[in-house]
Short mmCIF file of C-alpha atoms in Angstrom, two decimals:
data_model
loop_
_atom_site.label_atom_id
_atom_site.label_comp_id
_atom_site.label_asym_id
_atom_site.label_seq_id
_atom_site.Cartn_x
_atom_site.Cartn_y
_atom_site.Cartn_z
CA MET A 1 -137.99 90.17 67.72
CA THR A 2 -139.73 91.90 70.59
CA THR A 3 -143.31 92.78 71.44
CA ARG A 4 -142.20 95.66 73.63
CA ARG A 5 -144.28 98.79 73.14
CA THR A 6 -142.14 101.80 72.63
CA ARG A 7 -143.12 105.10 74.17
CA PRO A 8 -142.80 108.28 72.11
CA ALA A 9 -139.99 110.58 73.20
CA PRO A 10 -141.53 112.79 75.89
CA ARG A 11 -141.74 116.50 75.33
CA PRO A 12 -141.15 119.05 78.09
CA PRO A 13 -144.15 121.07 79.31
CA GLU A 14 -145.33 123.80 76.98
CA GLY A 15 -143.32 126.95 77.48
CA THR A 16 -140.16 125.19 78.64
CA PRO A 17 -137.16 127.08 77.18
CA PRO A 18 -134.73 125.27 74.84
CA ARG A 19 -131.84 123.41 76.50
CA ALA A 20 -129.40 126.11 75.45
CA GLU A 21 -131.46 128.72 77.33
CA LEU A 22 -131.81 126.45 80.37
CA ALA A 23 -128.04 125.95 80.34
CA ARG A 24 -127.52 129.71 80.15
CA GLN A 25 -129.72 130.15 83.23
CA ALA A 26 -127.85 127.36 85.04
CA ARG A 27 -124.52 129.03 84.22
CA GLN A 28 -125.89 132.25 85.69
CA VAL A 29 -126.96 130.53 88.92
CA LEU A 30 -123.53 128.92 89.31
CA ALA A 31 -121.42 131.84 88.05
CA ASP A 32 -119.74 132.54 91.42
CA ALA A 33 -119.18 128.83 92.02
CA VAL A 34 -117.45 128.51 88.64
CA ARG A 35 -115.23 131.53 89.36
CA ILE A 36 -114.19 130.10 92.72
CA ALA A 37 -113.63 126.62 91.26
CA ARG A 38 -111.39 128.01 88.53
CA TRP A 39 -109.50 130.12 91.05
CA ALA A 40 -108.97 127.08 93.27
CA ALA A 41 -107.72 125.01 90.33
CA ASP A 42 -105.66 127.62 88.50
CA GLY A 43 -105.45 130.72 90.66
CA ALA A 44 -102.83 132.38 92.79
CA THR A 45 -102.72 129.40 95.17
CA PRO A 46 -103.14 126.46 92.79
CA GLY A 47 -104.66 123.34 94.22
CA SER A 48 -105.41 124.72 97.70
CA SER A 49 -108.85 124.60 99.23
CA PRO A 50 -110.51 128.02 99.63
CA LEU A 51 -111.81 126.86 103.00
CA ALA A 52 -108.32 127.15 104.44
CA ALA A 53 -108.10 130.50 106.24
CA GLN A 54 -105.26 131.98 104.18
CA ALA A 55 -106.70 130.74 100.88
CA LEU A 56 -110.11 132.10 101.86
CA GLU A 57 -108.66 135.59 102.23
CA HIS A 58 -106.77 135.29 98.95
CA ALA A 59 -109.90 134.11 97.13
CA ALA A 60 -112.04 136.91 98.55
CA ALA A 61 -109.49 139.53 97.51
CA ALA A 62 -108.82 138.06 94.07
CA LEU A 63 -112.48 137.58 93.17
CA ASP A 64 -113.84 140.70 94.92
CA LEU A 65 -116.20 138.62 97.03
CA SER A 66 -116.87 138.51 100.76
CA PRO A 67 -115.58 135.51 102.74
CA ALA A 68 -119.19 134.38 103.19
CA GLN A 69 -119.72 134.48 99.42
CA VAL A 70 -116.54 132.47 98.89
CA ARG A 71 -117.68 129.81 101.38
CA SER A 72 -121.11 129.62 99.75
CA GLY A 73 -119.66 129.47 96.24
CA TRP A 74 -117.16 126.83 97.28
CA ASP A 75 -119.90 124.63 98.73
CA ARG A 76 -121.91 125.02 95.52
CA ALA A 77 -118.87 124.19 93.40
CA ARG A 78 -118.34 120.95 95.30
CA LEU A 79 -122.02 119.97 95.24
CA ALA A 80 -122.25 120.69 91.49
CA GLY A 81 -119.18 118.58 90.71
CA LEU A 82 -117.09 121.55 89.58
CA VAL A 83 -114.22 120.66 91.91
CA GLU A 84 -112.97 117.46 93.50
CA LEU A 85 -111.07 117.30 96.77
CA HIS A 86 -108.16 114.89 97.06
CA GLY A 87 -107.01 115.34 100.64
CA ASP A 88 -106.29 119.06 100.95
CA THR A 89 -105.84 119.50 97.21
CA ALA A 90 -108.61 120.85 94.98
CA ARG A 91 -108.72 119.66 91.39
CA PRO A 92 -111.09 120.69 88.61
CA GLY A 93 -113.97 118.27 88.10
CA TRP A 94 -114.99 117.06 84.66
CA ARG A 95 -117.94 119.47 84.62
CA LEU A 96 -115.66 122.45 85.09
CA ARG A 97 -113.52 121.36 82.14
CA ALA A 98 -116.63 121.00 79.98
CA TRP A 99 -118.46 124.04 81.36
CA ASP A 100 -118.14 126.41 78.41
CA ARG A 101 -118.78 123.87 75.66
CA ASP A 102 -121.19 121.27 77.01
CA ASP A 103 -124.75 122.33 77.90
CA SER A 104 -125.52 118.83 79.18
CA ALA A 105 -122.64 119.03 81.66
CA VAL A 106 -123.93 122.40 82.87
CA LEU A 107 -127.48 121.13 83.35
CA ARG A 108 -126.27 117.98 85.13
CA GLY A 109 -124.17 120.15 87.41
CA TRP A 110 -127.12 122.34 88.25
CA VAL A 111 -129.38 119.32 88.86
CA ALA A 112 -126.74 117.94 91.25
CA LEU A 113 -126.93 121.24 93.17
CA PHE A 114 -130.75 121.17 93.02
CA ASP A 115 -130.77 117.65 94.49
CA ALA A 116 -128.47 118.85 97.29
CA TRP A 117 -130.40 122.02 98.14
CA SER A 118 -130.66 121.03 101.83
CA LEU A 119 -126.84 120.85 102.04
CA ALA A 120 -126.31 124.11 100.17
CA HIS A 121 -128.77 125.85 102.53
CA PRO A 122 -128.45 124.19 105.97
CA ALA A 123 -131.48 124.00 108.23
CA PRO A 124 -131.84 126.50 111.09
CA ARG A 125 -130.17 125.46 114.31
CA GLY A 126 -132.29 123.92 117.02
CA ILE A 127 -134.47 121.77 114.76
CA GLU A 128 -134.25 118.03 115.39
CA SER A 129 -132.52 116.08 112.64
CA THR A 130 -135.52 113.74 112.25
CA ALA A 131 -137.82 116.69 111.54
CA VAL A 132 -135.33 118.02 108.98
CA ALA A 133 -135.11 114.61 107.32
CA GLU A 134 -138.91 114.34 107.14
CA ALA A 135 -139.14 117.77 105.54
CA VAL A 136 -136.47 116.91 102.94
CA GLU A 137 -138.32 113.68 102.12
CA ALA A 138 -141.61 115.58 101.77
CA VAL A 139 -140.27 118.33 99.49
CA PRO A 140 -140.72 116.31 96.23
CA GLN A 141 -144.49 116.39 96.81
CA VAL A 142 -144.30 120.16 97.26
CA LEU A 143 -142.33 120.48 94.03
CA SER A 144 -144.81 118.25 92.19
CA LEU A 145 -147.67 120.53 93.26
CA LEU A 146 -145.75 123.57 92.05
CA GLN A 147 -144.99 121.85 88.73
CA LEU A 148 -148.57 120.69 88.15
CA SER A 149 -149.95 124.12 89.03
CA ALA A 150 -147.86 125.73 86.25
CA GLY A 151 -147.86 129.02 88.11
CA PRO A 152 -147.76 130.60 91.57
CA VAL A 153 -148.96 128.52 94.52
CA THR A 154 -149.92 130.16 97.78
CA VAL A 155 -147.89 129.47 100.89
CA PRO A 156 -150.95 128.22 102.85
CA ALA A 157 -151.55 125.54 100.19
CA LEU A 158 -147.91 124.48 100.32
CA LEU A 159 -147.98 124.53 104.11
CA ASP A 160 -151.05 122.28 104.17
CA LEU A 161 -149.41 119.77 101.79
CA LEU A 162 -146.08 119.76 103.65
CA GLY A 163 -147.84 119.35 107.00
CA GLN A 164 -149.81 116.36 105.76
CA ARG A 165 -146.80 114.65 104.21
CA VAL A 166 -144.53 115.28 107.20
CA ALA A 167 -147.22 113.92 109.53
CA GLU A 168 -147.46 110.74 107.40
CA LEU A 169 -143.70 110.26 107.46
CA HIS A 170 -143.56 110.97 111.19
CA GLU A 171 -146.29 108.40 111.85
CA GLU A 172 -144.51 105.78 109.75
CA ARG A 173 -141.33 106.25 111.77
CA CYS A 174 -143.20 105.89 115.04
CA GLU A 175 -144.98 102.62 114.16
CA VAL A 176 -144.22 99.60 116.35
CA PRO A 177 -141.99 97.21 114.35
CA TYR A 178 -143.19 93.69 113.61
CA GLY A 179 -141.32 90.80 115.21
CA PRO A 180 -141.35 88.08 117.84
CA GLU A 181 -141.28 90.58 120.71
CA PRO A 182 -144.57 90.79 122.66
CA LEU A 183 -146.60 93.87 121.83
CA PRO A 184 -146.24 96.62 124.43
CA ALA A 185 -149.18 98.10 126.20
CA PRO A 186 -151.12 100.66 124.14
CA ALA A 187 -149.43 104.01 124.25
CA GLU A 188 -150.44 107.51 123.46
CA PRO A 189 -149.92 108.47 119.78
CA ALA A 190 -146.57 110.06 119.13
CA PRO A 191 -146.89 113.85 119.15
CA THR A 192 -146.89 115.43 115.71
CA HIS A 193 -144.88 118.48 114.79
CA SER A 194 -146.35 121.79 115.83
CA PRO A 195 -147.78 124.11 113.14
CA GLU A 196 -145.02 126.58 113.99
CA LEU A 197 -142.32 123.98 113.30
CA VAL A 198 -143.91 122.94 110.00
CA ALA A 199 -144.08 126.60 108.95
CA LEU A 200 -140.41 127.03 109.85
CA LEU A 201 -139.52 123.93 107.83
CA LEU A 202 -141.47 125.21 104.82
CA ASP A 203 -139.76 128.60 105.00
CA TRP A 204 -136.38 126.87 105.11
CA ALA A 205 -137.21 124.60 102.18
CA LEU A 206 -138.54 127.40 100.00
CA GLU A 207 -135.55 129.61 100.78
CA GLY A 208 -133.17 126.75 100.02
CA LEU A 209 -134.83 125.94 96.70
CA ALA A 210 -134.86 129.63 95.79
CA ALA A 211 -131.17 129.90 96.69
CA VAL A 212 -130.28 127.23 94.11
CA GLY A 213 -132.46 128.81 91.44
CA ALA A 214 -135.33 126.32 91.47
CA LEU A 215 -138.09 128.75 92.41
CA THR A 216 -138.88 132.39 93.06
CA LEU A 217 -140.63 133.72 96.14
CA GLY A 218 -143.28 136.40 96.07
CA THR A 219 -145.57 137.81 98.72
CA GLY A 220 -147.26 134.75 100.18
CA GLN A 221 -146.56 132.55 97.15
CA ALA A 222 -143.90 130.53 95.34
CA THR A 223 -143.35 129.79 91.62
CA LEU A 224 -140.99 127.35 89.94
CA THR A 225 -138.38 128.91 87.70
CA PRO A 226 -137.99 127.47 84.18
CA LEU A 227 -135.01 125.51 85.51
CA GLY A 228 -136.96 124.17 88.47
CA ASN A 229 -139.97 123.31 86.32
CA TRP A 230 -137.74 121.43 83.85
CA ALA A 231 -135.89 119.55 86.61
CA VAL A 232 -139.09 118.36 88.29
CA TRP A 233 -140.49 117.27 84.92
CA VAL A 234 -137.29 115.32 84.14
CA LYS A 235 -137.49 113.45 87.44
CA LEU A 236 -141.16 112.60 86.91
CA GLU A 237 -140.33 111.35 83.41
CA GLN A 238 -137.55 109.16 84.81
CA ILE A 239 -140.06 107.53 87.14
CA CYS A 240 -142.46 106.96 84.21
CA VAL A 241 -139.71 105.46 82.03
CA ALA A 242 -138.66 103.13 84.83
CA ALA A 243 -142.26 102.07 85.38
CA GLN A 244 -142.60 101.11 81.70
CA SER A 245 -139.63 98.76 81.73
CA PRO A 246 -140.53 95.09 81.06
CA ALA A 247 -141.54 93.37 84.27
CA GLY A 248 -138.66 92.83 86.63
CA ASN A 249 -135.86 93.94 84.32
CA ILE A 250 -134.98 97.15 86.15
CA GLU A 251 -134.63 95.13 89.35
CA GLN A 252 -132.05 92.80 87.83
CA ALA A 253 -128.31 93.01 88.35
CA ALA A 254 -126.41 94.68 85.52
CA ALA A 255 -125.31 91.40 83.89
CA ASP A 256 -128.84 89.99 83.77
CA MET A 257 -130.23 93.30 82.51
CA LEU A 258 -127.66 93.44 79.70
CA LEU A 259 -128.37 89.85 78.67
CA GLY A 260 -132.06 90.73 78.59
CA CYS A 261 -131.26 93.55 76.16
CA ALA A 262 -128.89 91.53 73.96
CA ARG A 263 -131.46 90.76 71.26
CA LEU A 264 -133.24 94.12 71.31
CA THR A 265 -132.67 96.57 68.50
CA PRO A 266 -130.64 99.68 69.46
CA GLY A 267 -133.60 101.97 70.17
CA PRO A 268 -135.48 99.70 72.59
CA ALA A 269 -132.18 98.64 74.18
CA ARG A 270 -131.26 102.26 74.94
CA ALA A 271 -134.73 102.81 76.43
CA GLU A 272 -134.14 99.77 78.61
CA TYR A 273 -130.75 101.07 79.73
CA ARG A 274 -132.34 104.41 80.64
CA ALA A 275 -135.02 102.69 82.70
CA TRP A 276 -132.43 100.61 84.55
CA LEU A 277 -130.26 103.67 85.20
CA ALA A 278 -133.21 105.77 86.38
CA ALA A 279 -133.89 103.25 89.14
CA ARG A 280 -130.49 103.55 90.86
CA PRO A 281 -127.81 106.15 91.75
CA VAL A 282 -125.66 106.92 88.73
CA GLY A 283 -122.37 106.31 90.56
CA SER A 284 -123.25 102.80 91.69
CA ALA A 285 -124.77 102.01 88.27
CA VAL A 286 -121.56 103.00 86.48
CA ALA A 287 -119.47 100.94 88.91
CA GLU A 288 -121.72 97.91 88.41
CA LEU A 289 -121.53 98.18 84.61
CA LEU A 290 -117.73 98.42 84.71
CA ASP A 291 -117.55 95.38 87.00
CA VAL A 292 -119.54 93.44 84.40
CA ALA A 293 -117.23 94.72 81.65
CA ARG A 294 -114.22 93.28 83.51
CA GLY A 295 -115.73 89.79 83.40
CA GLU A 296 -115.03 87.02 80.92
CA ASP A 297 -118.13 87.45 78.74
CA ALA A 298 -117.15 89.60 75.76
CA LEU A 299 -120.77 90.22 74.81
CA LEU A 300 -121.50 91.73 78.21
CA ARG A 301 -118.34 93.84 77.92
CA GLY A 302 -119.57 95.45 74.72
CA LEU A 303 -123.13 95.88 76.01
CA ALA A 304 -121.86 97.44 79.25
CA PHE A 305 -120.15 100.18 77.28
CA GLU A 306 -123.30 100.67 75.19
CA ALA A 307 -125.18 101.28 78.45
CA LEU A 308 -122.42 103.65 79.57
CA ARG A 309 -123.02 105.66 76.39
CA VAL A 310 -126.54 106.28 77.68
CA VAL A 311 -125.09 107.46 81.01
CA GLY A 312 -123.00 110.03 79.17
CA ALA A 313 -120.93 112.66 80.93
CA PRO A 314 -121.23 111.40 84.55
CA ALA A 315 -119.45 108.21 83.48
CA GLU A 316 -116.48 110.04 81.93
CA PRO A 317 -114.11 109.99 84.97
CA GLU A 318 -114.69 106.27 85.59
CA VAL A 319 -114.31 105.37 81.91
CA ARG A 320 -111.14 107.43 81.66
CA ALA A 321 -109.77 105.60 84.71
CA VAL A 322 -110.06 102.17 83.03
CA VAL A 323 -108.04 103.19 79.95
CA THR A 324 -105.03 101.58 81.62
CA ASP A 325 -106.89 98.26 81.99
CA PRO A 326 -105.88 96.27 78.84
CA PRO A 327 -109.14 94.33 78.33
CA LEU A 328 -111.20 97.52 78.66
CA ARG A 329 -108.83 99.96 76.94
CA PRO A 330 -110.20 99.72 73.35
CA TYR A 331 -113.78 100.09 74.57
CA ALA A 332 -112.87 103.01 76.82
CA LEU A 333 -110.92 104.79 74.08
CA LEU A 334 -113.86 104.49 71.66
CA TRP A 335 -116.28 105.68 74.35
CA LEU A 336 -114.12 108.73 75.11
CA ALA A 337 -113.68 109.55 71.42
CA GLU A 338 -117.43 109.55 70.88
CA TYR A 339 -117.92 111.53 74.09
CA ASP A 340 -115.53 114.16 72.71
CA GLY A 341 -117.66 114.46 69.58
CA LYS A 342 -116.13 112.04 67.08
CA ASP A 343 -118.48 110.26 64.72
CA PRO A 344 -118.76 106.58 65.74
CA GLU A 345 -117.48 105.54 62.30
CA ASP A 346 -114.38 107.72 62.72
CA ALA A 347 -113.77 106.85 66.37
CA GLN A 348 -111.85 103.70 65.36
CA GLU A 349 -108.98 105.98 64.35
CA VAL A 350 -108.08 106.48 68.03
CA LEU A 351 -107.12 102.79 68.35
CA SER A 352 -103.67 101.52 67.56
CA ARG A 353 -103.37 98.55 65.20
CA GLU A 354 -102.81 96.24 68.15
CA GLU A 355 -105.81 97.64 70.08
CA ALA A 356 -108.05 97.31 67.02
CA THR A 357 -106.94 93.70 66.58
CA TRP A 358 -107.58 92.91 70.25
CA LEU A 359 -111.07 94.43 69.92
CA TRP A 360 -111.69 92.34 66.78
CA VAL A 361 -110.88 89.14 68.68
CA ASP A 362 -113.00 90.20 71.67
CA THR A 363 -115.97 90.96 69.42
CA ALA A 364 -115.47 87.66 67.60
CA ALA A 365 -115.54 85.90 70.98
CA ALA A 366 -118.90 87.54 71.73
CA VAL A 367 -120.25 86.40 68.36
CA ALA A 368 -118.88 82.86 68.82
CA ASP A 369 -120.50 82.59 72.27
CA HIS A 370 -123.86 84.20 71.52
CA GLY A 371 -124.25 84.74 67.79
CA GLU A 372 -124.74 82.79 64.59
CA THR A 373 -121.95 81.24 62.53
CA GLY A 374 -122.75 83.47 59.58
CA LEU A 375 -122.09 86.55 61.73
CA LEU A 376 -118.66 85.20 62.63
CA VAL A 377 -117.75 84.76 58.96
CA ARG A 378 -118.96 88.28 58.13
CA HIS A 379 -116.97 89.61 61.07
CA LEU A 380 -113.84 88.98 58.98
CA ASP A 381 -114.74 92.00 56.85
CA SER A 382 -114.48 94.35 59.85
CA ALA A 383 -110.79 93.59 60.51
CA VAL A 384 -108.38 96.47 59.88
CA GLN A 385 -105.95 94.11 58.13
CA GLY A 386 -106.38 93.89 54.38
CA THR A 387 -105.86 90.14 54.06
CA VAL A 388 -106.64 87.04 56.11
CA PRO A 389 -102.95 86.04 56.41
CA ALA A 390 -102.11 89.50 57.80
CA LEU A 391 -105.04 89.25 60.21
CA LEU A 392 -103.95 85.82 61.43
CA ASP A 393 -100.38 87.03 61.98
CA GLU A 394 -101.53 89.95 64.12
CA VAL A 395 -104.21 87.97 65.94
CA ARG A 396 -101.58 85.43 67.01
CA ALA A 397 -99.37 88.24 68.31
CA VAL A 398 -102.02 90.22 70.20
CA GLY A 399 -102.32 87.73 73.08
CA HIS A 400 -106.08 87.75 73.59
CA PRO A 401 -107.06 84.88 75.95
CA ARG A 402 -109.86 83.74 73.62
CA THR A 403 -107.74 83.66 70.43
CA VAL A 404 -107.68 79.86 70.07
CA GLN A 405 -111.43 79.45 70.61
CA VAL A 406 -112.21 82.27 68.16
CA LEU A 407 -109.98 80.82 65.44
CA VAL A 408 -111.36 77.31 65.91
CA ALA A 409 -114.94 78.63 65.68
CA LEU A 410 -114.08 80.67 62.60
CA ALA A 411 -112.45 77.69 60.90
CA ALA A 412 -115.50 75.55 61.58
CA ALA A 413 -117.86 78.21 60.24
CA HIS A 414 -116.03 79.37 57.10
CA PRO A 415 -117.20 77.76 53.82
CA ASP A 416 -113.82 78.13 52.06
CA PRO A 417 -111.82 74.93 52.81
CA ALA A 418 -108.44 76.54 52.09
CA LEU A 419 -109.10 79.52 54.32
CA ALA A 420 -110.55 77.30 57.04
CA LYS A 421 -107.38 75.19 56.92
CA ALA A 422 -105.18 78.27 57.33
CA VAL A 423 -107.27 79.45 60.30
CA ARG A 424 -107.08 76.03 61.96
CA LYS A 425 -103.30 76.03 61.50
CA ALA A 426 -103.12 79.45 63.16
CA ALA A 427 -105.22 78.19 66.05
CA PHE A 428 -102.91 75.20 66.50
CA GLN A 429 -99.84 77.44 66.47
CA VAL A 430 -101.32 79.74 69.13
CA HIS A 431 -102.33 76.75 71.23
CA THR A 432 -98.89 75.11 71.06
CA GLY A 433 -96.89 78.32 71.17
CA GLY A 434 -95.42 77.65 67.73
CA SER A 435 -94.83 80.09 64.89
#
């Protein structure tokens, strides 16, 4: 039981297009990047990077684009996760493979480009890197103003906001650090950025955000596009979801977070996973969950893959990579089957008999360690084998490291003396290596 208050599923701002329409717009923004990514992966020079001089010329000729357009499209393809570089070899990323069929993959790819707007549209030369960094850090406040205004915002208003935020960040960086060192003599305040520099930074930021399709520029004003408005709303919602997590849980390591969710019902548990994920970079979160899954606790292994289901498409490459890891293979195969659209009840079909038996033992180990004895007895019904003798034969052969403990716990819990005796005998045979 839990006293956690659940929050209704948030709705996008009024007027936000359906996801299918947002995905269509994202595909339009990244159309050249997709063409270049597909050419790099499957074109006349398979696997080569278009940034190589010869490949650049081939790509420009094959796609009827200028070299500058190829360079720009290539950068966008990399930032959006459409291609992956392995040395000098370009390979299609998972988003490129899913591009035509998966709107979520498209939107995640566009959001990745949106987050990297300052890399897709480099700052003008001659500006100090600290000033550029301060502007990039201040842009979320500019975007929030645009989103809250729900319409055009004048450049002077944006300039005033950016100037204030950059000045705050600049002042924070120039503060004297605390420590045992004696305080220096009072010094003149650090000079702030000139109005001309702030205006140049704003122009660069607005042009960069417009270049990735997040806003449109008019005469003396800027307006978020539907894509940009949706993306800013999503990020604000992620912050709100994280803030509503039970105290301290989002700050916990993955194992502690999963244990904290173990007795929640599926809905609240998924909300908790989302809050935990929203508070950290997705790549490091996926790696941390998989590290937990490799541990000895079978309950945490299963919960880690439940959390990875909430991650969705960004976890696909890492999950696919652990298919060769025997303890994780059944979980990874089920995850991938559901990711490819199989109903969870039908996903079991992707497992071999041996893999299904291994998963049965692993789940039984989780129940034995953390559940009630009645659950362990009922777990017998989920075995793919039709009879207990057949199950015991295959359990003994599968080689799970927890087989003996599971069988002993099952024998102690089962109310049928004859069946319990057979299970104890099987446990003894596994323990002694007999048949």
